[in-house]
Coordinates of C-alpha atoms in Angstrom, one line a residue:
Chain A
X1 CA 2.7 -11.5 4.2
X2 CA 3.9 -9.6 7.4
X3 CA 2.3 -6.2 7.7
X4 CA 3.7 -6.0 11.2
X5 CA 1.2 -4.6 14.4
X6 CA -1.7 -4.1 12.7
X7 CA -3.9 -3.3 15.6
X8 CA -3.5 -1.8 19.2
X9 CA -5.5 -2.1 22.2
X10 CA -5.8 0.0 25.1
X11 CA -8.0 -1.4 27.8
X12 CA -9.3 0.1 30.6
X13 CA -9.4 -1.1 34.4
X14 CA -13.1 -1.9 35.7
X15 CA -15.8 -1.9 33.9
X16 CA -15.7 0.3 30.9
X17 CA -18.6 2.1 29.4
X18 CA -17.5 2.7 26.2
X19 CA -15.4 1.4 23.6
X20 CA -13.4 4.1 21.7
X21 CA -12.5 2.9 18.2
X22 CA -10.5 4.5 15.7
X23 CA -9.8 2.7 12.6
X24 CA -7.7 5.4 10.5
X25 CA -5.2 5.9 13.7
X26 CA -2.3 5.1 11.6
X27 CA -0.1 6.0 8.2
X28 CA 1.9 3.1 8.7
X29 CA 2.4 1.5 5.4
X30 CA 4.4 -1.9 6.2
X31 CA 8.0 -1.9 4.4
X32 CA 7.1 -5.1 1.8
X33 CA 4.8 -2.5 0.5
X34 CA 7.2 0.1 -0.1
X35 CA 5.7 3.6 -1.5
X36 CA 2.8 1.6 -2.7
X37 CA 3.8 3.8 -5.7
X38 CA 2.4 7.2 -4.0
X39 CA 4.6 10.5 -3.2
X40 CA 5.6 11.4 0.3
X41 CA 3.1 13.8 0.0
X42 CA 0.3 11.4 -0.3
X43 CA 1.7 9.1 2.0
X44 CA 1.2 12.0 4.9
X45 CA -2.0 13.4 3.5
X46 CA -5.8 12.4 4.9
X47 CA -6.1 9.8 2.4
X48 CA -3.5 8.0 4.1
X49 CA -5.3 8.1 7.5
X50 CA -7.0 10.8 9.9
X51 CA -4.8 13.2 11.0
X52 CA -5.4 13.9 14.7
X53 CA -8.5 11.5 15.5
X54 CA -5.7 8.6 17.8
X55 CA -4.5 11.5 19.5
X56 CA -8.1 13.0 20.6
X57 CA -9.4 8.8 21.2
X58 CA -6.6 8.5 23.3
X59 CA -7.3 12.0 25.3
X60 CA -10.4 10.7 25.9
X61 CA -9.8 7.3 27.2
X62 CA -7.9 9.5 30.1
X63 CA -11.0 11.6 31.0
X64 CA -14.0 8.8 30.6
X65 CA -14.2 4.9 31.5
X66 CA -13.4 3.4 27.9
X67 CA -11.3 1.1 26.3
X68 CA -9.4 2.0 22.7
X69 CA -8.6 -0.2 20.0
X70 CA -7.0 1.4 17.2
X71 CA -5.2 0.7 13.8
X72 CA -1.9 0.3 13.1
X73 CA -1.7 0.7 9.0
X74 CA -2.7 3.4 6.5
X75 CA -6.2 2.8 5.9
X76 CA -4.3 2.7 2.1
X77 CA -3.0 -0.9 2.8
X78 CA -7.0 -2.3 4.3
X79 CA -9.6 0.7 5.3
X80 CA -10.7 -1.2 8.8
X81 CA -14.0 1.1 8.6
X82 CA -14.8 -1.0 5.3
X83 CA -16.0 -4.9 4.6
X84 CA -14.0 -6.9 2.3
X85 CA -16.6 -6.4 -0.6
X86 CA -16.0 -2.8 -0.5
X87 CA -14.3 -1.1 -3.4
X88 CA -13.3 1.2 -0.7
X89 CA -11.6 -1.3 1.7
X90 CA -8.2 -1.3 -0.4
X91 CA -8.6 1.5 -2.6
X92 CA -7.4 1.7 -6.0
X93 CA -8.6 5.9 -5.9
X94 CA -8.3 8.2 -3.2
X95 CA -10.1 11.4 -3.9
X96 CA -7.4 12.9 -6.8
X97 CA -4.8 10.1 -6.0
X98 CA -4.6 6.6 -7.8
X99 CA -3.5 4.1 -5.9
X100 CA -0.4 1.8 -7.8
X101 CA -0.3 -0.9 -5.5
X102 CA -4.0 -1.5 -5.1
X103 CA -4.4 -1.6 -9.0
X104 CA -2.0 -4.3 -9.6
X105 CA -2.9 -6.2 -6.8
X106 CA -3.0 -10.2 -7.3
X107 CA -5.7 -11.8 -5.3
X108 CA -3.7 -13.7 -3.1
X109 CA -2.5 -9.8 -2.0
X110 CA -6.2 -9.6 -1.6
X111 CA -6.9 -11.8 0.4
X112 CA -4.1 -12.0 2.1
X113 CA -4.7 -8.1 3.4
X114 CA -8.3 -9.1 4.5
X115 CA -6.7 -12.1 6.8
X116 CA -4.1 -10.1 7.8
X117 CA -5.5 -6.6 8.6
X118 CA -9.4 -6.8 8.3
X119 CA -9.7 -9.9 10.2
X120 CA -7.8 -9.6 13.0
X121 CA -9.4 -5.8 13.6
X122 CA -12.5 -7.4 13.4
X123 CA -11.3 -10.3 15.8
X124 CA -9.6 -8.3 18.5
X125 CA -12.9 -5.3 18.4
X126 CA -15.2 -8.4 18.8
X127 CA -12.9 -9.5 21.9
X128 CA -12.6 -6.3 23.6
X129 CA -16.6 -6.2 23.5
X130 CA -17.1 -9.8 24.9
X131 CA -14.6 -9.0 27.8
X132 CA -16.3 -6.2 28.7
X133 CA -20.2 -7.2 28.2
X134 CA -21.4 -6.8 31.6
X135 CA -20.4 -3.0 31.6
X136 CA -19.8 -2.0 28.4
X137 CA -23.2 0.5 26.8
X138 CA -21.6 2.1 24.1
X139 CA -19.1 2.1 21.2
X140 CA -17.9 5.1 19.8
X141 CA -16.0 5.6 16.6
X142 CA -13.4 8.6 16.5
X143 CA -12.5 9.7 12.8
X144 CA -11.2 13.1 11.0
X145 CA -11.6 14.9 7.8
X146 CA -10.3 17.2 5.6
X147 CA -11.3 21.3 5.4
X148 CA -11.0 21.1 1.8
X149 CA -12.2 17.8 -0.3
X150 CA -12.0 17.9 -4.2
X151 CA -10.9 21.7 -3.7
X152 CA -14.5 22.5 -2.0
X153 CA -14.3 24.1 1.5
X154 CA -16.5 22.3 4.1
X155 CA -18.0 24.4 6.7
X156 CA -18.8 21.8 9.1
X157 CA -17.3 21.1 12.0
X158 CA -18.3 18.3 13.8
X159 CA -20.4 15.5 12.2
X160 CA -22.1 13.0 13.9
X161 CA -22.9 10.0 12.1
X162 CA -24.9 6.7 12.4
X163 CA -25.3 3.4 11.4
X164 CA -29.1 1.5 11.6
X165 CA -29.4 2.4 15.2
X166 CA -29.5 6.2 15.0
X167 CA -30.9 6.8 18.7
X168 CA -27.4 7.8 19.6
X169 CA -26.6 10.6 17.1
X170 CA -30.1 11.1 17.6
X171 CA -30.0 12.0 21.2
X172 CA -26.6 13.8 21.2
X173 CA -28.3 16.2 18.6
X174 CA -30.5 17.1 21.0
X175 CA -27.9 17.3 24.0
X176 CA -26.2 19.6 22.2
X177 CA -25.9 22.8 23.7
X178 CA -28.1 25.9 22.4
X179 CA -24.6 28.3 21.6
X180 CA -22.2 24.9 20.0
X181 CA -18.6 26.4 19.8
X182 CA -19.0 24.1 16.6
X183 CA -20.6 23.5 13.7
X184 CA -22.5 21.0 14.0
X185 CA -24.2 18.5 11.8
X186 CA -26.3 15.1 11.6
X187 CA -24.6 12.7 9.3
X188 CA -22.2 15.6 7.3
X189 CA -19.8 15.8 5.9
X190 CA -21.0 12.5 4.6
X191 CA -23.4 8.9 5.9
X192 CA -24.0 5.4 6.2
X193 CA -25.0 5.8 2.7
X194 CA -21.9 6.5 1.7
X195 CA -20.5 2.9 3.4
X196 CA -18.7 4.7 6.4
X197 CA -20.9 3.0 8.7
X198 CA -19.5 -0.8 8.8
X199 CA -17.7 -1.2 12.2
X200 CA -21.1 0.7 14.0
X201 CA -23.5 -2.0 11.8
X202 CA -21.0 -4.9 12.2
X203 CA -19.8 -4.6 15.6
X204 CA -21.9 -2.5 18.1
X205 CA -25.5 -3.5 16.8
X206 CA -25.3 -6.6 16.9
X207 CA -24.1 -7.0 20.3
X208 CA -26.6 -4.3 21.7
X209 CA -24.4 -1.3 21.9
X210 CA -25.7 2.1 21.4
X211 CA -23.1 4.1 18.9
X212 CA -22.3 6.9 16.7
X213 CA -19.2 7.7 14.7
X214 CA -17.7 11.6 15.4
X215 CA -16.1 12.8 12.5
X216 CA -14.1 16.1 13.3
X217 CA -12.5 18.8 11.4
X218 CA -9.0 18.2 11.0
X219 CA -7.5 21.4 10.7
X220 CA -9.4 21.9 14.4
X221 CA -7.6 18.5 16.0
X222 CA -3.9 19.7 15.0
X223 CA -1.8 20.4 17.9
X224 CA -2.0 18.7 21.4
X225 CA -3.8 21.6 23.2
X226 CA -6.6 21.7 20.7
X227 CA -6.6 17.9 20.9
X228 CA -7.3 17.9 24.6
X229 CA -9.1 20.1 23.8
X230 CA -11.8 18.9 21.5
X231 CA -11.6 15.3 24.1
X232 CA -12.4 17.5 27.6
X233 CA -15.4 19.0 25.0
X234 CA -16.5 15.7 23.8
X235 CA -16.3 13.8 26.8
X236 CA -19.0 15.6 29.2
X237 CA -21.1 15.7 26.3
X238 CA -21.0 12.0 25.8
X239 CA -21.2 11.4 29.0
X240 CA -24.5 13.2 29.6
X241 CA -26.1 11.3 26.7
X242 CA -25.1 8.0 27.8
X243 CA -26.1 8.9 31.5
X244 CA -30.2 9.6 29.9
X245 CA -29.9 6.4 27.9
X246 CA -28.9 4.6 31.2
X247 CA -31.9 6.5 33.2
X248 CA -33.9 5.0 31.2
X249 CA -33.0 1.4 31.2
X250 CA -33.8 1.8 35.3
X251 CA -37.0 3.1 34.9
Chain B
X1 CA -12.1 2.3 41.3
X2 CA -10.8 3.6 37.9
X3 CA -6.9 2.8 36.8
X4 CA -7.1 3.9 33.7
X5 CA -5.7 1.8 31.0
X6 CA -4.1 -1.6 32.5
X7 CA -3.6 -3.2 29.3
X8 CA -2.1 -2.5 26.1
X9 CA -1.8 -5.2 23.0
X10 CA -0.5 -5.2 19.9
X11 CA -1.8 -7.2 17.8
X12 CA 0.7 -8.7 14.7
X13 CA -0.7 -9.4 11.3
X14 CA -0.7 -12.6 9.9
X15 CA 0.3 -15.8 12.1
X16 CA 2.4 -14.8 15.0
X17 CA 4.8 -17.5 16.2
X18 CA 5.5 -15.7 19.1
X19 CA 3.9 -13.9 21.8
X20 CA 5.5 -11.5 24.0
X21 CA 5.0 -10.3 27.0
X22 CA 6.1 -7.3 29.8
X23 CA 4.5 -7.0 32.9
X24 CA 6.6 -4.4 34.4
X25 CA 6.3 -1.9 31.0
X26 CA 4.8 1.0 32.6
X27 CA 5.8 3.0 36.1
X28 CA 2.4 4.8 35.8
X29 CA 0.2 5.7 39.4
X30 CA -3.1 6.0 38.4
X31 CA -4.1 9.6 39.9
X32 CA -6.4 8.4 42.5
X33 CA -3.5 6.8 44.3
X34 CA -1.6 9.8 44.8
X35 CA 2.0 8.9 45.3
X36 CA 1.5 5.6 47.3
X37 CA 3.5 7.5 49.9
X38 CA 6.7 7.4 47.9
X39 CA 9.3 9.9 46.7
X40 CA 9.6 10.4 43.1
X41 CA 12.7 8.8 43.2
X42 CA 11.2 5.6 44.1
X43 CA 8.4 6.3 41.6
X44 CA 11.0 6.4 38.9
X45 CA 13.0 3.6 40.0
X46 CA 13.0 0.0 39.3
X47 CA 10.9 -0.7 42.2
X48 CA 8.1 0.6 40.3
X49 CA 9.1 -0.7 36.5
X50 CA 11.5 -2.2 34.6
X51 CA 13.2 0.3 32.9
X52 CA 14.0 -0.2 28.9
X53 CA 12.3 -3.7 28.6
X54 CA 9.1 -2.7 27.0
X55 CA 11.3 -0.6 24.3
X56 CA 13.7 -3.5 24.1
X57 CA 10.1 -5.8 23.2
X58 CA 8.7 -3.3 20.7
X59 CA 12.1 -3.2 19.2
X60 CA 11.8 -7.5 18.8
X61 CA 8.2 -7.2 17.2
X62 CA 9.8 -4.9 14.2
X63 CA 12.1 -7.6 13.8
X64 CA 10.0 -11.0 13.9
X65 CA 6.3 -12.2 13.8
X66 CA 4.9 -11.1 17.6
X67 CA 2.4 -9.8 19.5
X68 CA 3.0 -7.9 22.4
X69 CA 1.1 -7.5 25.9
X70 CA 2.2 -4.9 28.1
X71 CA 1.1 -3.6 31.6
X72 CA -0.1 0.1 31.8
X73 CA 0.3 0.3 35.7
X74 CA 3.4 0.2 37.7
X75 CA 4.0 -3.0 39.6
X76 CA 3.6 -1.3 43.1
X77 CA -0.2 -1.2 42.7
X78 CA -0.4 -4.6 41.4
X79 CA 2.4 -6.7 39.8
X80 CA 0.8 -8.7 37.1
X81 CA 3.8 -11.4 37.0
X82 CA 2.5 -12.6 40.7
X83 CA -1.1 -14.6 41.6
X84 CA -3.5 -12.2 43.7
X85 CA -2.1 -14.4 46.7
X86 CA 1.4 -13.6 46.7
X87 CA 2.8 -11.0 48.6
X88 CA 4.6 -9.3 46.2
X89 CA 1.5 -9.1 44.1
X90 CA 0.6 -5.6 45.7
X91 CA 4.2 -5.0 47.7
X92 CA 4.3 -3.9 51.3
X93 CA 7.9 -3.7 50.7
X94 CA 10.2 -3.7 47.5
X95 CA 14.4 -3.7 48.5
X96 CA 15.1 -0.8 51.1
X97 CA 11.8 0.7 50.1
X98 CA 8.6 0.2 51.9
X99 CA 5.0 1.2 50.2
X100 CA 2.9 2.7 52.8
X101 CA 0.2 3.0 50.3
X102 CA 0.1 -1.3 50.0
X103 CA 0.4 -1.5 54.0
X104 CA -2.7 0.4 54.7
X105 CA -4.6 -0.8 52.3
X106 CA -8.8 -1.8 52.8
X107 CA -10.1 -5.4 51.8
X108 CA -12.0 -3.8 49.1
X109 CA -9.3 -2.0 47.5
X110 CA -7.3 -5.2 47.5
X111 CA -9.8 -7.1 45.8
X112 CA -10.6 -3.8 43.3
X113 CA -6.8 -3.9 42.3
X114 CA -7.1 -8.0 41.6
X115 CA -10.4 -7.4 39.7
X116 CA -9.6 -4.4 37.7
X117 CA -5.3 -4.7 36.8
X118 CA -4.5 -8.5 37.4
X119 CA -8.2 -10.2 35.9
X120 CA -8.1 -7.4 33.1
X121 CA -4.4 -8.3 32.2
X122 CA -4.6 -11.8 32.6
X123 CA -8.0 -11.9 30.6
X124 CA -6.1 -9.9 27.5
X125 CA -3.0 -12.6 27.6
X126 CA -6.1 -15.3 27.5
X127 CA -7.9 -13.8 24.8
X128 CA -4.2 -13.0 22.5
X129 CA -3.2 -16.8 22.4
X130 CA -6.5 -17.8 21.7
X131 CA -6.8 -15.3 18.8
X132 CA -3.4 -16.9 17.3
X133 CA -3.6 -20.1 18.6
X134 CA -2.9 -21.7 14.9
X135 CA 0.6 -20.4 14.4
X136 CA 1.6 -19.4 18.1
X137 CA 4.3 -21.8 19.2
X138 CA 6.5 -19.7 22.2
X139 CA 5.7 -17.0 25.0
X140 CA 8.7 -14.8 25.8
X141 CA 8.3 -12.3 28.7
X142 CA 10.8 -9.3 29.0
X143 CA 12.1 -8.0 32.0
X144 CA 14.9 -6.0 33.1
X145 CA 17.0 -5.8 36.5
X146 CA 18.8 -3.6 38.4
X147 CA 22.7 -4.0 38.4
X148 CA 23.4 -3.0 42.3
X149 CA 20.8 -4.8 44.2
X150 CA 21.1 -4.3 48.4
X151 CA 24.3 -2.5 47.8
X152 CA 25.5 -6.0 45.6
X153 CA 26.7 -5.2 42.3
X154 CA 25.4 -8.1 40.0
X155 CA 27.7 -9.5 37.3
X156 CA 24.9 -11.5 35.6
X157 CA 23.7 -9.4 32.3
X158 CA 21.3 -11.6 30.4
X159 CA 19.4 -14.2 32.6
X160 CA 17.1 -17.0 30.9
X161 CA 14.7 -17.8 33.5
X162 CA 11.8 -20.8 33.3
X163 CA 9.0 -22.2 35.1
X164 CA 7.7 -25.2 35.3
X165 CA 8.6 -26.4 31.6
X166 CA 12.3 -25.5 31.2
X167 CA 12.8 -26.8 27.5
X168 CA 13.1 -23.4 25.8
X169 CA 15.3 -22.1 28.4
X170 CA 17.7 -24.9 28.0
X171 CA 17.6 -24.9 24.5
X172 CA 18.9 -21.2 24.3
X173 CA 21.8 -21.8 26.6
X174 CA 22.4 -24.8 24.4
X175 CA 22.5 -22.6 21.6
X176 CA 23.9 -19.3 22.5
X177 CA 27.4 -18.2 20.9
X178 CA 30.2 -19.9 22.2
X179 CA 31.5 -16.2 22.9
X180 CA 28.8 -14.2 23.8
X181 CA 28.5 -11.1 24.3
X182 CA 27.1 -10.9 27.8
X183 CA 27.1 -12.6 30.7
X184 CA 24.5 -15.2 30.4
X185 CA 22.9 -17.4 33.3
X186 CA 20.3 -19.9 33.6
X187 CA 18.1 -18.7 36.2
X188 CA 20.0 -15.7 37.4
X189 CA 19.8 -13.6 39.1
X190 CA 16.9 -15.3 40.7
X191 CA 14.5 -18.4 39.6
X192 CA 11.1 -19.6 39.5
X193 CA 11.5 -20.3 43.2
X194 CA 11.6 -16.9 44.2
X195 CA 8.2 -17.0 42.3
X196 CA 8.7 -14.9 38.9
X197 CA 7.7 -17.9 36.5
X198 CA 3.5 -16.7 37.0
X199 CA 2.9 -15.4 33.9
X200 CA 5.0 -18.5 32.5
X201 CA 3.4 -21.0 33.8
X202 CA -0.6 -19.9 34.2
X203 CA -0.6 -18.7 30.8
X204 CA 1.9 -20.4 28.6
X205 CA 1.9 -23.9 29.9
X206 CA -1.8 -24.4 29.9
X207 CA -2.1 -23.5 26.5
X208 CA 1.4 -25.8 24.9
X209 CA 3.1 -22.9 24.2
X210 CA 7.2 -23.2 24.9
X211 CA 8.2 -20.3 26.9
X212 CA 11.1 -18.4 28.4
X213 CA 11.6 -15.3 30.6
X214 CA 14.6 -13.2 29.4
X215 CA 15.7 -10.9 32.3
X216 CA 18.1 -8.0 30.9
X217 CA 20.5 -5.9 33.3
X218 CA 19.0 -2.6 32.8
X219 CA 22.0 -0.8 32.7
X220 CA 22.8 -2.5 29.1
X221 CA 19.3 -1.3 27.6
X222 CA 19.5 2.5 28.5
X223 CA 19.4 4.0 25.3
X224 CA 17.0 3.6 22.3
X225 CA 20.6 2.6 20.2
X226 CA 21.2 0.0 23.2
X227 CA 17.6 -1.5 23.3
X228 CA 17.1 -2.1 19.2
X229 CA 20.7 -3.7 19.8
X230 CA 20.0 -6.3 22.4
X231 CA 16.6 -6.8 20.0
X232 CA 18.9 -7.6 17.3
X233 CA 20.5 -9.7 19.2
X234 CA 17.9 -11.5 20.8
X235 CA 15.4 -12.1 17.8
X236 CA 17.5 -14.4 15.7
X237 CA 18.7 -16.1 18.6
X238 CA 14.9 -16.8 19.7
X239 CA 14.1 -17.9 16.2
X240 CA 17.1 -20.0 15.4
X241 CA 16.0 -21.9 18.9
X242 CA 12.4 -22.1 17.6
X243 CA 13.5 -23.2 14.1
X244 CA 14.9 -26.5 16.4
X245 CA 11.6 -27.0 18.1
X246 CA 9.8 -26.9 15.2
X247 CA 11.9 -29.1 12.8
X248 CA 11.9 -32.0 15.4
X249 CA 7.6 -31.4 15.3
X250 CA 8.1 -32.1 11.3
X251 CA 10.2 -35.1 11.6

C-alpha cells in the first residue's frame, strides 16, 4: 500500500540541541483510503491531527538549535505517538466519532499501516538521533488539544507531560515564571497513563535524552502571530532549563 | 555557526524505488550572513537556486514511490552538488556575478560551512538509502537552468546528464518519444566534466543504485500548472525506463 510521504525531516546545521517532534503535524489521509468513511467535518477536526502544533515546531526550530521530524498522515490512518499494540495507534473511536475504515480493517491493512507509517517514523526519529549524538540533550514533543473534549471545557493551557524520566517536566515546572501568561499544568489535560507517552519512553530514554511532551491549547495556536507567538514564549523557557541541566553535567 | 535548517527529507511509505534528490531547492541566506554582499536581484536569481525544480520533485513524489532530499540553503553558501574541494562548492564567482561574501571568507568559516551544510546533507542522503535500501533501485536529482546564459540563449530544454555510470541516462534517450515534447540532450547543457555528477557519483554509485540527473530549462517550469506537467511527464517516463532495468534483473 502507498500512503505517500509519511514523514518529514527538518534538520538543522551544527550540532543541534534538541530534537522537536511532532507526530500529529498532518490531516493527510492518503487517497487509497478515501473518506475512511468520516465527514469533512471530522476529517478537519482535532481527531484528525493537532491543529496548530507543526506550525509552532517549526517557529521554533527558527529561534533555537533543533532539528524537526514531523508526520505526514492523519494520526487517523497510524497515531505515530502510539505502539503497534495500542488500541489507540489506528483507532476504531475517536472521542464521539467511529472510525469505518479502522473497523473493517483486514490485518494485512494492519500491518501493512505499521510497516508503512509506524516504522519508518520510528526509523527516520531513531536516525536523526544517531546523527546528531554528540550534540543532541534533548527531545521535545510538540502536540495540541481541544478547548472542549466530550462537551467539557478544559481550563488548562499549557500541559506539560512526561514519560519515565520526569526531571524535564519536572524542572520546567519550576522554571516557570511566578505571573505564567498561561495556565499551567503537570501532566493535564491528560499522562503517560493514558499511553501518550510512547515516542518520549521509546525514543529519547533510551538513548539518554532528557524530554517532555507540550501539549498546548488549540484555540491559543490558531493564527500565525499567536503561533510565533507561543514558539518566542516557549523557546527561552526551554532554553533556560536545558542550560541548568547542562550546568550541571560540568560540575 | 547556526544555518538553520540544511536539510529537509521526505520520507515515502512503503518501499521507495526511487530516491530523489535537489540540491539547489532553496535560495535561503541564513541571517548571520547578511546578504553575502549581493543585490536582491542576485539573491533571487538562479545564481543562488534553481528556480521551480524542488516543486517540479514534490510534484514526481505524488505521482510514484519516492523519497525526496532537498537543500535548505542557497548554493552560494555552500553548493551541496560539489566536494568541499571544488571551487564552486562555496563560489567566489557565479556568471557575471561575483560573491564577496565567499572571497573574504576565514578558514574557519570555510571549514564551518563544509561541517555544518555539506557533511549534514550528505549524512541525510547516507542515512535515506540506507533506510530503503531493500526496494531502492534509482537516484534522480532535479535541477533547473537558466535559458540565457552569458548573454547565450540556450535551445536545450530537458538535459539527461550522468556521472560515472551512464546506463540510466542512456536508457531514457533510448526510450523517450520519438516526438517529444522538448528539446532533449544527453549531457547538455553541460556534463559531468564540468563537475555536476557529485551527488551522482559519491552517493548513488557507491551504494548500486542507477542514477540520472534531469536538468529542466527553468523557463518551462514557472508555474505550479507547468511544474505538475513536466512531473507528469517525467514520472512515467522514469518508471517505464526502470520497468526495463528491472525485468532484465528477473530474467
Amino acid at each position: 500500500m502507498d500512503f505517500g510521504t509519511v514523514v518529514h525531516t527538518d534538520t538543522a546545521s551544527g550540532a543541534p540541541l534538541a530534537l522537536l517532534v511532532c507526530e500529529h503535524a498532518s490531516k493527510r489521509v492518503p487517497a487509497s483510503l478515501g473518506d475512511m468513511g468520516l465527514s469533512a467535518e471530522a476529517l478537519d477536526s482535532h481527531i484528525a491531527w493537532d491543529p496548530g502544533a507543526l506550525a509552532v515546531a517549526q517557529q521554533m526550530t527558527a529561534q533555537m538549535s533543533a532539528s524537526l521530524v514531523y508526520g505526514g498522515v492523519s494520526r487517523l490512518v497510524y497515531d505515530c505517538n502510539r505502539p503497534p499494540e495500542a488500541a489507540g495507534a489506528m483507532p476504531t473511536k475517536s472521542e464521539d466519532f467511529d472510525i469505518p475504515a479502522n473497523v473493517a480493517m483486514s490485518p494485512e491493512e494492519r500491518q501493512s499501516r505499521i510497516d508503512n507509517i509506524y516504522t519508518v517514523f520510528s526509523r527516520e526519529l531513531s536516525d536523526q538521533i544517531k546523527q546528531s549524538r554528540s550534540s543532541l540533550d534533548l527531545m521535545v514533543t510538540i502536540h495540541s488539544f481541544t478547548p472542549v473534549y466530550h462537551g467539557k471545557p478544559r481550563s488548562v493551557e499549557l500541559g506539560l507531560l512526561h514519560g519515565r524520566d520526569d526531571r524535564f517536566a519536572q524542572a520546567m515546572m519550576t522554571t516557570l515564571p511566578s505571573d505564567p501568561p498561561f495556565v499551567t499544568r503537570l501532566n493535564q489535560p491528560y499522562s503517560a497513563a493514558d499511553g501518550v507517552a510512547h515516542t518520549l519512553d521509546a525514543q529519547a530514554l533510551p538513548n539518554g535524552l532528557l524530554n517532555v511532551m507540550i501539549e498546548i491549547r488549540n484555540d491559543l495556536i490558531q493564527t500565525s502571530d499567536q503561533q510565533a507567538a507561543m514558539a518566542s514564549y516557549l523557546v527561552p523557557w526551554i532554553t533556560e532549563t536545558l542550560a541548568g541541566f547542562q550546568e550541571r553535567k560540568t560540575l
